[in-house]
Amino acid sequence: MNNNLFEDTDSILTEERIFTPTPEMVENANINAYMKSKGFDDYEAFYKWSLANRDEYWDDQAKELHWFEPWQKTFEWTDKPFFKWFVGGKFNIVYNCLDRHMETPVRNKVAFYWEADNGETRSMTYEQLYVETNRLAKGLQNLGLKKGDRVAIYMPAVLEQIIAVLAVARLGAVHTVVFGGFAANALRDRIIDAQAKMVITADGNHRGGKLIQLKNITDEAVAETPTIEKVVVYNREGLDVSMKEGRDIYWHDLLADIPADTVVPCEPMDSEDLLYILYTSGSTGKPKGVVHVHGGYAVGAYTTTKFVFDIKDNDIFWCTADVGWVTGHSYIIYGPLMTGVTSVLFEGTPAYPNPDRWWSVAERFKVTILYTSPTGIRGLMRFGEEWPAKHDLSHLRLLGSVGEPINPEAWMWYRHNIGHDELPIMDTWWQTETGSIMISPTIIQPLKPGSATRPLPTIAVDIVDRNSKSVGLGKGGFLVVRQPWPSQMRTIYNDPARYLTYWETLPDVYFAGDAATIDKDGFIRVQGRVDDVIKVSGHRLGSMEIESSLVSHPAVAEAAAIGKPDELKGEHVKVFVILKNGFEPSDEMAKELKLHVRTTVGALAVPEELEFTPSLPKTRSGKIMRRVIRARELGEPIGDTSTLDA
Ligand code: 6R9
């Protein structure tokens, strides 16, 4: 890690604008009601209490959900840093998303309003979602799916994607959702690592007006995955796709004889049984299969949805993420459904056909809470204020941001143009590995543009030096967490050693690679990754994945990928390429290599800049020193080069 990372710390700590909540916001806030029940009316004092009473806090939250059998012990270190939450409890997250609401007025509420890329709309009540989930669960059961089996879900943002996720989890099987924008190789690698038995996909769909051939890509991936027995295909577009006899089956054929009153009871899972594996990029090697479980994950997703977004009965919640990322898992599907709120699911892209598409969706569905990303905001900022101004966004009452640091300029634009100069913005810091939001204001706290403010209750966040010692107010360091929380990943699938690195990089704390500063008032500002992960438009890409793709091209000897600051995307990819003897640098070659990355990794990973170079800086052990390349590229101090092979 770079020693000089925090040299510019002082210059970043200058934000003085503070926005305070109105008395009505505080009075009606969900978090306020809970605080009061514990005898507090001040967040700081309440937070201190929560650190000392972690298990009581989580017991209170967990009790609001349905358990087939209660837990005996709230938390247990099994073999540190491995641990369990809600030990002995029997639980199914889907029961809490659906079945529980069948006894209450939520039954007839809209669960999702959906809008297609082409503008078509559809909606589904909680009861309809319950019915369709049960039918699909029955169909999957008929295909032989059972508890513990892994299923890859490679679908567009249609309601059936959500039904697929819920049906798999209902049966106690484990889903691994693969983003619909990923290429065949990425899908194949994830299927192989998870040893998935089934893929649920669609023929294809349109996004931003472009057709994505999901079934063709699935066929290509599945040709090299021995574990796949069945491919279920949802007919989204009526495309003429090839169906392999005995392996492939259409969703509608699978469900044809399954009546609407079919009930497949939720599999009673142990709290610690697997719910899903979600692959995310690390700095080296293949993507990591982050493992989440039914009990603790549910409690974390539910609690944060309730407190951070302050969900009320008549809210319309819209999280613009894709279900293929963790944000979609926790805040499109699980968190919102457990709270019984009405959500929006949107298949399209922000600026298609016009730069006001999002604002038009928000207006038409009367969205009250909008949760989006800095990259989304920056992307739309560039078209000008007149686009949001065309729309009545007066229903909005709360805004959120996630995925990367939000620069104060974008924060102010968001508040001014979307939040009519008065809405609070919840800048939420968390990760695939944390399962749910960790650092974020709630509606009752003061805000500073560009700051995720403070940790949520019980989350023992600290900013530390290399010895895990707090740096103190007004300084910068590594962002760590000192105590476990329920929705934390349990391990890396097939690779527990890799899980250990999160706890062993810095002594006795959880560290997942971000740097942060804390100002004199205790406001935290997350600065981004300290390792070699590149964050493009809010999505984590491993430098390794991009480099592996490049060196798989016959002309490439070696490659190094770095992230460079990008006004729009947060970071963009720049690659340095050493060609093999006999190949000459040219514009055509650069084009060909970019295309190669597109087809092997996916469009997000395509390098914006490609430079041919005769050599790359390496350590003596042969590791490419990406931070040296990055420092050179950005004209920054190079730092410790003691391991550099001169
Ligand atoms: C939820 C999600 C995690 C990484 C994380 C950090 C960055 C996320 C942020 C933020 C600053 C925020 N990040 N939210 N940085 N402020 N509010 O994005 O998960 O895809 O696993 O990425 O994203 O660098 O470590 P994931």
PDB file of N, CA and C in Angstrom, residues 68-133:
ATOM      1  N   PHE A  68     -38.821 -18.983  12.085  1.00  0.00           N
ATOM      2  CA  PHE A  68     -39.522 -20.249  12.319  1.00  0.00           C
ATOM      3  C   PHE A  68     -39.190 -20.743  13.726  1.00  0.00           C
ATOM      4  N   GLU A  69     -37.920 -20.539  14.099  1.00  0.00           N
ATOM      5  CA  GLU A  69     -37.495 -20.849  15.470  1.00  0.00           C
ATOM      6  C   GLU A  69     -36.520 -19.764  15.896  1.00  0.00           C
ATOM      7  N   PRO A  70     -36.665 -19.275  17.122  1.00  0.00           N
ATOM      8  CA  PRO A  70     -35.799 -18.170  17.553  1.00  0.00           C
ATOM      9  C   PRO A  70     -34.337 -18.607  17.713  1.00  0.00           C
ATOM     10  N   TRP A  71     -33.443 -17.627  17.665  1.00  0.00           N
ATOM     11  CA  TRP A  71     -32.025 -17.907  17.876  1.00  0.00           C
ATOM     12  C   TRP A  71     -31.726 -18.043  19.362  1.00  0.00           C
ATOM     13  N   GLN A  72     -30.654 -18.787  19.664  1.00  0.00           N
ATOM     14  CA  GLN A  72     -30.276 -18.955  21.074  1.00  0.00           C
ATOM     15  C   GLN A  72     -29.197 -17.970  21.500  1.00  0.00           C
ATOM     16  N   LYS A  73     -28.363 -17.614  20.538  1.00  0.00           N
ATOM     17  CA  LYS A  73     -27.256 -16.730  20.867  1.00  0.00           C
ATOM     18  C   LYS A  73     -27.143 -15.697  19.753  1.00  0.00           C
ATOM     19  N   THR A  74     -26.979 -14.430  20.116  1.00  0.00           N
ATOM     20  CA  THR A  74     -26.973 -13.394  19.084  1.00  0.00           C
ATOM     21  C   THR A  74     -25.695 -13.450  18.240  1.00  0.00           C
ATOM     22  N   PHE A  75     -24.553 -13.568  18.896  1.00  0.00           N
ATOM     23  CA  PHE A  75     -23.286 -13.533  18.162  1.00  0.00           C
ATOM     24  C   PHE A  75     -22.298 -14.519  18.762  1.00  0.00           C
ATOM     25  N   GLU A  76     -21.488 -15.103  17.889  1.00  0.00           N
ATOM     26  CA  GLU A  76     -20.462 -16.014  18.378  1.00  0.00           C
ATOM     27  C   GLU A  76     -19.261 -16.012  17.437  1.00  0.00           C
ATOM     28  N   TRP A  77     -18.081 -15.809  18.003  1.00  0.00           N
ATOM     29  CA  TRP A  77     -16.874 -16.060  17.206  1.00  0.00           C
ATOM     30  C   TRP A  77     -16.731 -17.566  17.145  1.00  0.00           C
ATOM     31  N   THR A  78     -16.631 -18.130  15.986  1.00  0.00           N
ATOM     32  CA  THR A  78     -16.436 -19.576  15.962  1.00  0.00           C
ATOM     33  C   THR A  78     -14.941 -19.834  15.958  1.00  0.00           C
ATOM     34  N   ASP A  79     -14.292 -19.399  14.879  1.00  0.00           N
ATOM     35  CA  ASP A  79     -12.852 -19.534  14.810  1.00  0.00           C
ATOM     36  C   ASP A  79     -12.392 -18.199  14.256  1.00  0.00           C
ATOM     37  N   LYS A  80     -12.160 -17.243  15.113  1.00  0.00           N
ATOM     38  CA  LYS A  80     -11.899 -15.867  14.708  1.00  0.00           C
ATOM     39  C   LYS A  80     -10.905 -15.828  13.545  1.00  0.00           C
ATOM     40  N   PRO A  81     -11.145 -15.110  12.468  1.00  0.00           N
ATOM     41  CA  PRO A  81     -12.226 -14.148  12.232  1.00  0.00           C
ATOM     42  C   PRO A  81     -13.512 -14.740  11.641  1.00  0.00           C
ATOM     43  N   PHE A  82     -13.751 -16.017  11.773  1.00  0.00           N
ATOM     44  CA  PHE A  82     -15.045 -16.564  11.349  1.00  0.00           C
ATOM     45  C   PHE A  82     -16.026 -16.447  12.514  1.00  0.00           C
ATOM     46  N   PHE A  83     -17.283 -16.199  12.197  1.00  0.00           N
ATOM     47  CA  PHE A  83     -18.259 -15.927  13.269  1.00  0.00           C
ATOM     48  C   PHE A  83     -19.657 -16.315  12.801  1.00  0.00           C
ATOM     49  N   LYS A  84     -20.582 -16.312  13.753  1.00  0.00           N
ATOM     50  CA  LYS A  84     -21.994 -16.587  13.444  1.00  0.00           C
ATOM     51  C   LYS A  84     -22.878 -15.545  14.110  1.00  0.00           C
ATOM     52  N   TRP A  85     -24.024 -15.301  13.488  1.00  0.00           N
ATOM     53  CA  TRP A  85     -25.039 -14.441  14.106  1.00  0.00           C
ATOM     54  C   TRP A  85     -26.348 -15.225  14.226  1.00  0.00           C
ATOM     55  N   PHE A  86     -27.099 -14.917  15.250  1.00  0.00           N
ATOM     56  CA  PHE A  86     -28.427 -15.511  15.469  1.00  0.00           C
ATOM     57  C   PHE A  86     -28.333 -17.041  15.446  1.00  0.00           C
ATOM     58  N   VAL A  87     -27.424 -17.497  16.270  1.00  0.00           N
ATOM     59  CA  VAL A  87     -27.060 -18.909  16.285  1.00  0.00           C
ATOM     60  C   VAL A  87     -28.262 -19.769  16.693  1.00  0.00           C
ATOM     61  N   GLY A  88     -28.528 -20.796  15.892  1.00  0.00           N
ATOM     62  CA  GLY A  88     -29.613 -21.724  16.205  1.00  0.00           C
ATOM     63  C   GLY A  88     -30.971 -21.307  15.656  1.00  0.00           C
ATOM     64  N   GLY A  89     -31.058 -20.088  15.102  1.00  0.00           N
ATOM     65  CA  GLY A  89     -32.338 -19.629  14.569  1.00  0.00           C
ATOM     66  C   GLY A  89     -32.688 -20.336  13.263  1.00  0.00           C
ATOM     67  N   LYS A  90     -33.991 -20.486  13.037  1.00  0.00           N
ATOM     68  CA  LYS A  90     -34.468 -21.026  11.750  1.00  0.00           C
ATOM     69  C   LYS A  90     -35.243 -19.916  11.048  1.00  0.00           C
ATOM     70  N   PHE A  91     -34.948 -19.735   9.770  1.00  0.00           N
ATOM     71  CA  PHE A  91     -35.348 -18.489   9.131  1.00  0.00           C
ATOM     72  C   PHE A  91     -35.326 -18.672   7.618  1.00  0.00           C
ATOM     73  N   ASN A  92     -36.170 -17.919   6.904  1.00  0.00           N
ATOM     74  CA  ASN A  92     -35.998 -17.809   5.452  1.00  0.00           C
ATOM     75  C   ASN A  92     -36.289 -16.357   5.069  1.00  0.00           C
ATOM     76  N   ILE A  93     -35.366 -15.742   4.384  1.00  0.00           N
ATOM     77  CA  ILE A  93     -35.507 -14.321   4.049  1.00  0.00           C
ATOM     78  C   ILE A  93     -36.750 -14.096   3.185  1.00  0.00           C
ATOM     79  N   VAL A  94     -37.086 -15.073   2.340  1.00  0.00           N
ATOM     80  CA  VAL A  94     -38.220 -14.901   1.426  1.00  0.00           C
ATOM     81  C   VAL A  94     -39.547 -14.900   2.186  1.00  0.00           C
ATOM     82  N   TYR A  95     -39.606 -15.655   3.260  1.00  0.00           N
ATOM     83  CA  TYR A  95     -40.816 -15.613   4.093  1.00  0.00           C
ATOM     84  C   TYR A  95     -41.064 -14.175   4.546  1.00  0.00           C
ATOM     85  N   ASN A  96     -39.974 -13.497   4.866  1.00  0.00           N
ATOM     86  CA  ASN A  96     -40.073 -12.119   5.348  1.00  0.00           C
ATOM     87  C   ASN A  96     -40.334 -11.105   4.236  1.00  0.00           C
ATOM     88  N   CYS A  97     -40.001 -11.480   3.012  1.00  0.00           N
ATOM     89  CA  CYS A  97     -40.270 -10.596   1.866  1.00  0.00           C
ATOM     90  C   CYS A  97     -41.705 -10.750   1.371  1.00  0.00           C
ATOM     91  N   LEU A  98     -42.254 -11.961   1.496  1.00  0.00           N
ATOM     92  CA  LEU A  98     -43.549 -12.247   0.882  1.00  0.00           C
ATOM     93  C   LEU A  98     -44.596 -12.817   1.848  1.00  0.00           C
ATOM     94  N   ASP A  99     -44.361 -14.017   2.334  1.00  0.00           N
ATOM     95  CA  ASP A  99     -45.396 -14.747   3.085  1.00  0.00           C
ATOM     96  C   ASP A  99     -45.973 -13.930   4.239  1.00  0.00           C
ATOM     97  N   ARG A 100     -45.059 -13.284   4.961  1.00  0.00           N
ATOM     98  CA  ARG A 100     -45.467 -12.509   6.123  1.00  0.00           C
ATOM     99  C   ARG A 100     -46.495 -11.435   5.758  1.00  0.00           C
ATOM    100  N   HIS A 101     -46.337 -10.863   4.566  1.00  0.00           N
ATOM    101  CA  HIS A 101     -47.232  -9.767   4.171  1.00  0.00           C
ATOM    102  C   HIS A 101     -48.610 -10.271   3.730  1.00  0.00           C
ATOM    103  N   MET A 102     -48.745 -11.585   3.521  1.00  0.00           N
ATOM    104  CA  MET A 102     -50.037 -12.099   3.077  1.00  0.00           C
ATOM    105  C   MET A 102     -51.089 -11.974   4.184  1.00  0.00           C
ATOM    106  N   GLU A 103     -50.647 -11.759   5.410  1.00  0.00           N
ATOM    107  CA  GLU A 103     -51.558 -11.607   6.549  1.00  0.00           C
ATOM    108  C   GLU A 103     -51.911 -10.144   6.818  1.00  0.00           C
ATOM    109  N   THR A 104     -51.347  -9.222   6.070  1.00  0.00           N
ATOM    110  CA  THR A 104     -51.505  -7.789   6.379  1.00  0.00           C
ATOM    111  C   THR A 104     -51.982  -7.043   5.125  1.00  0.00           C
ATOM    112  N   PRO A 105     -52.353  -5.769   5.282  1.00  0.00           N
ATOM    113  CA  PRO A 105     -52.782  -4.993   4.102  1.00  0.00           C
ATOM    114  C   PRO A 105     -51.695  -4.850   3.028  1.00  0.00           C
ATOM    115  N   VAL A 106     -50.461  -5.140   3.356  1.00  0.00           N
ATOM    116  CA  VAL A 106     -49.377  -5.059   2.354  1.00  0.00           C
ATOM    117  C   VAL A 106     -49.691  -5.998   1.177  1.00  0.00           C
ATOM    118  N   ARG A 107     -50.407  -7.068   1.467  1.00  0.00           N
ATOM    119  CA  ARG A 107     -50.789  -8.047   0.448  1.00  0.00           C
ATOM    120  C   ARG A 107     -51.267  -7.387  -0.851  1.00  0.00           C
ATOM    121  N   ASN A 108     -52.094  -6.368  -0.729  1.00  0.00           N
ATOM    122  CA  ASN A 108     -52.665  -5.744  -1.931  1.00  0.00           C
ATOM    123  C   ASN A 108     -51.906  -4.510  -2.410  1.00  0.00           C
ATOM    124  N   LYS A 109     -50.809  -4.227  -1.763  1.00  0.00           N
ATOM    125  CA  LYS A 109     -49.992  -3.082  -2.185  1.00  0.00           C
ATOM    126  C   LYS A 109     -49.172  -3.453  -3.409  1.00  0.00           C
ATOM    127  N   VAL A 110     -48.833  -2.461  -4.215  1.00  0.00           N
ATOM    128  CA  VAL A 110     -47.905  -2.723  -5.324  1.00  0.00           C
ATOM    129  C   VAL A 110     -46.516  -2.981  -4.737  1.00  0.00           C
ATOM    130  N   ALA A 111     -45.922  -4.090  -5.135  1.00  0.00           N
ATOM    131  CA  ALA A 111     -44.547  -4.362  -4.718  1.00  0.00           C
ATOM    132  C   ALA A 111     -43.603  -3.630  -5.675  1.00  0.00           C
ATOM    133  N   PHE A 112     -43.879  -3.781  -6.980  1.00  0.00           N
ATOM    134  CA  PHE A 112     -43.040  -3.129  -7.984  1.00  0.00           C
ATOM    135  C   PHE A 112     -43.853  -2.490  -9.098  1.00  0.00           C
ATOM    136  N   TYR A 113     -43.519  -1.241  -9.383  1.00  0.00           N
ATOM    137  CA  TYR A 113     -43.870  -0.654 -10.672  1.00  0.00           C
ATOM    138  C   TYR A 113     -42.669  -0.916 -11.561  1.00  0.00           C
ATOM    139  N   TRP A 114     -42.940  -1.315 -12.778  1.00  0.00           N
ATOM    140  CA  TRP A 114     -41.816  -1.626 -13.671  1.00  0.00           C
ATOM    141  C   TRP A 114     -41.948  -0.816 -14.941  1.00  0.00           C
ATOM    142  N   GLU A 115     -40.845  -0.307 -15.440  1.00  0.00           N
ATOM    143  CA  GLU A 115     -40.861   0.347 -16.745  1.00  0.00           C
ATOM    144  C   GLU A 115     -39.775  -0.240 -17.627  1.00  0.00           C
ATOM    145  N   ALA A 116     -40.170  -0.604 -18.837  1.00  0.00           N
ATOM    146  CA  ALA A 116     -39.252  -1.209 -19.796  1.00  0.00           C
ATOM    147  C   ALA A 116     -38.427  -0.135 -20.495  1.00  0.00           C
ATOM    148  N   ASP A 117     -37.389  -0.594 -21.147  1.00  0.00           N
ATOM    149  CA  ASP A 117     -36.540   0.304 -21.938  1.00  0.00           C
ATOM    150  C   ASP A 117     -37.375   1.100 -22.942  1.00  0.00           C
ATOM    151  N   ASN A 118     -38.357   0.427 -23.553  1.00  0.00           N
ATOM    152  CA  ASN A 118     -39.163   1.093 -24.585  1.00  0.00           C
ATOM    153  C   ASN A 118     -40.362   1.855 -24.011  1.00  0.00           C
ATOM    154  N   GLY A 119     -40.455   1.940 -22.701  1.00  0.00           N
ATOM    155  CA  GLY A 119     -41.508   2.758 -22.096  1.00  0.00           C
ATOM    156  C   GLY A 119     -42.741   2.001 -21.637  1.00  0.00           C
ATOM    157  N   GLU A 120     -42.854   0.740 -22.031  1.00  0.00           N
ATOM    158  CA  GLU A 120     -43.976  -0.082 -21.540  1.00  0.00           C
ATOM    159  C   GLU A 120     -43.939  -0.140 -20.018  1.00  0.00           C
ATOM    160  N   THR A 121     -45.104  -0.262 -19.402  1.00  0.00           N
ATOM    161  CA  THR A 121     -45.092  -0.380 -17.944  1.00  0.00           C
ATOM    162  C   THR A 121     -45.922  -1.578 -17.488  1.00  0.00           C
ATOM    163  N   ARG A 122     -45.677  -1.958 -16.257  1.00  0.00           N
ATOM    164  CA  ARG A 122     -46.346  -3.105 -15.667  1.00  0.00           C
ATOM    165  C   ARG A 122     -46.198  -2.961 -14.156  1.00  0.00           C
ATOM    166  N   SER A 123     -47.129  -3.522 -13.406  1.00  0.00           N
ATOM    167  CA  SER A 123     -46.911  -3.486 -11.961  1.00  0.00           C
ATOM    168  C   SER A 123     -47.324  -4.818 -11.366  1.00  0.00           C
ATOM    169  N   MET A 124     -46.884  -5.067 -10.165  1.00  0.00           N
ATOM    170  CA  MET A 124     -47.160  -6.335  -9.520  1.00  0.00           C
ATOM    171  C   MET A 124     -47.362  -6.104  -8.026  1.00  0.00           C
ATOM    172  N   THR A 125     -48.471  -6.622  -7.496  1.00  0.00           N
ATOM    173  CA  THR A 125     -48.707  -6.464  -6.050  1.00  0.00           C
ATOM    174  C   THR A 125     -47.877  -7.514  -5.296  1.00  0.00           C
ATOM    175  N   TYR A 126     -47.828  -7.331  -3.988  1.00  0.00           N
ATOM    176  CA  TYR A 126     -47.146  -8.327  -3.150  1.00  0.00           C
ATOM    177  C   TYR A 126     -47.781  -9.702  -3.335  1.00  0.00           C
ATOM    178  N   GLU A 127     -49.099  -9.737  -3.438  1.00  0.00           N
ATOM    179  CA  GLU A 127     -49.755 -11.036  -3.610  1.00  0.00           C
ATOM    180  C   GLU A 127     -49.365 -11.677  -4.948  1.00  0.00           C
ATOM    181  N   GLN A 128     -49.364 -10.874  -6.009  1.00  0.00           N
ATOM    182  CA  GLN A 128     -48.979 -11.433  -7.318  1.00  0.00           C
ATOM    183  C   GLN A 128     -47.532 -11.925  -7.302  1.00  0.00           C
ATOM    184  N   LEU A 129     -46.682 -11.177  -6.632  1.00  0.00           N
ATOM    185  CA  LEU A 129     -45.276 -11.578  -6.549  1.00  0.00           C
ATOM    186  C   LEU A 129     -45.150 -12.892  -5.772  1.00  0.00           C
ATOM    187  N   TYR A 130     -45.956 -13.019  -4.748  1.00  0.00           N
ATOM    188  CA  TYR A 130     -45.993 -14.246  -3.941  1.00  0.00           C
ATOM    189  C   TYR A 130     -46.443 -15.427  -4.810  1.00  0.00           C
ATOM    190  N   VAL A 131     -47.499 -15.210  -5.573  1.00  0.00           N
ATOM    191  CA  VAL A 131     -48.038 -16.279  -6.434  1.00  0.00           C
ATOM    192  C   VAL A 131     -46.990 -16.704  -7.470  1.00  0.00           C
ATOM    193  N   GLU A 132     -46.406 -15.739  -8.153  1.00  0.00           N
ATOM    194  CA  GLU A 132     -45.454 -16.074  -9.224  1.00  0.00           C
ATOM    195  C   GLU A 132     -44.177 -16.706  -8.670  1.00  0.00           C
ATOM    196  N   THR A 133     -43.773 -16.267  -7.485  1.00  0.00           N
ATOM    197  CA  THR A 133     -42.581 -16.854  -6.862  1.00  0.00           C
ATOM    198  C   THR A 133     -42.848 -18.317  -6.503  1.00  0.00           C
TER     199      THR A 133
END
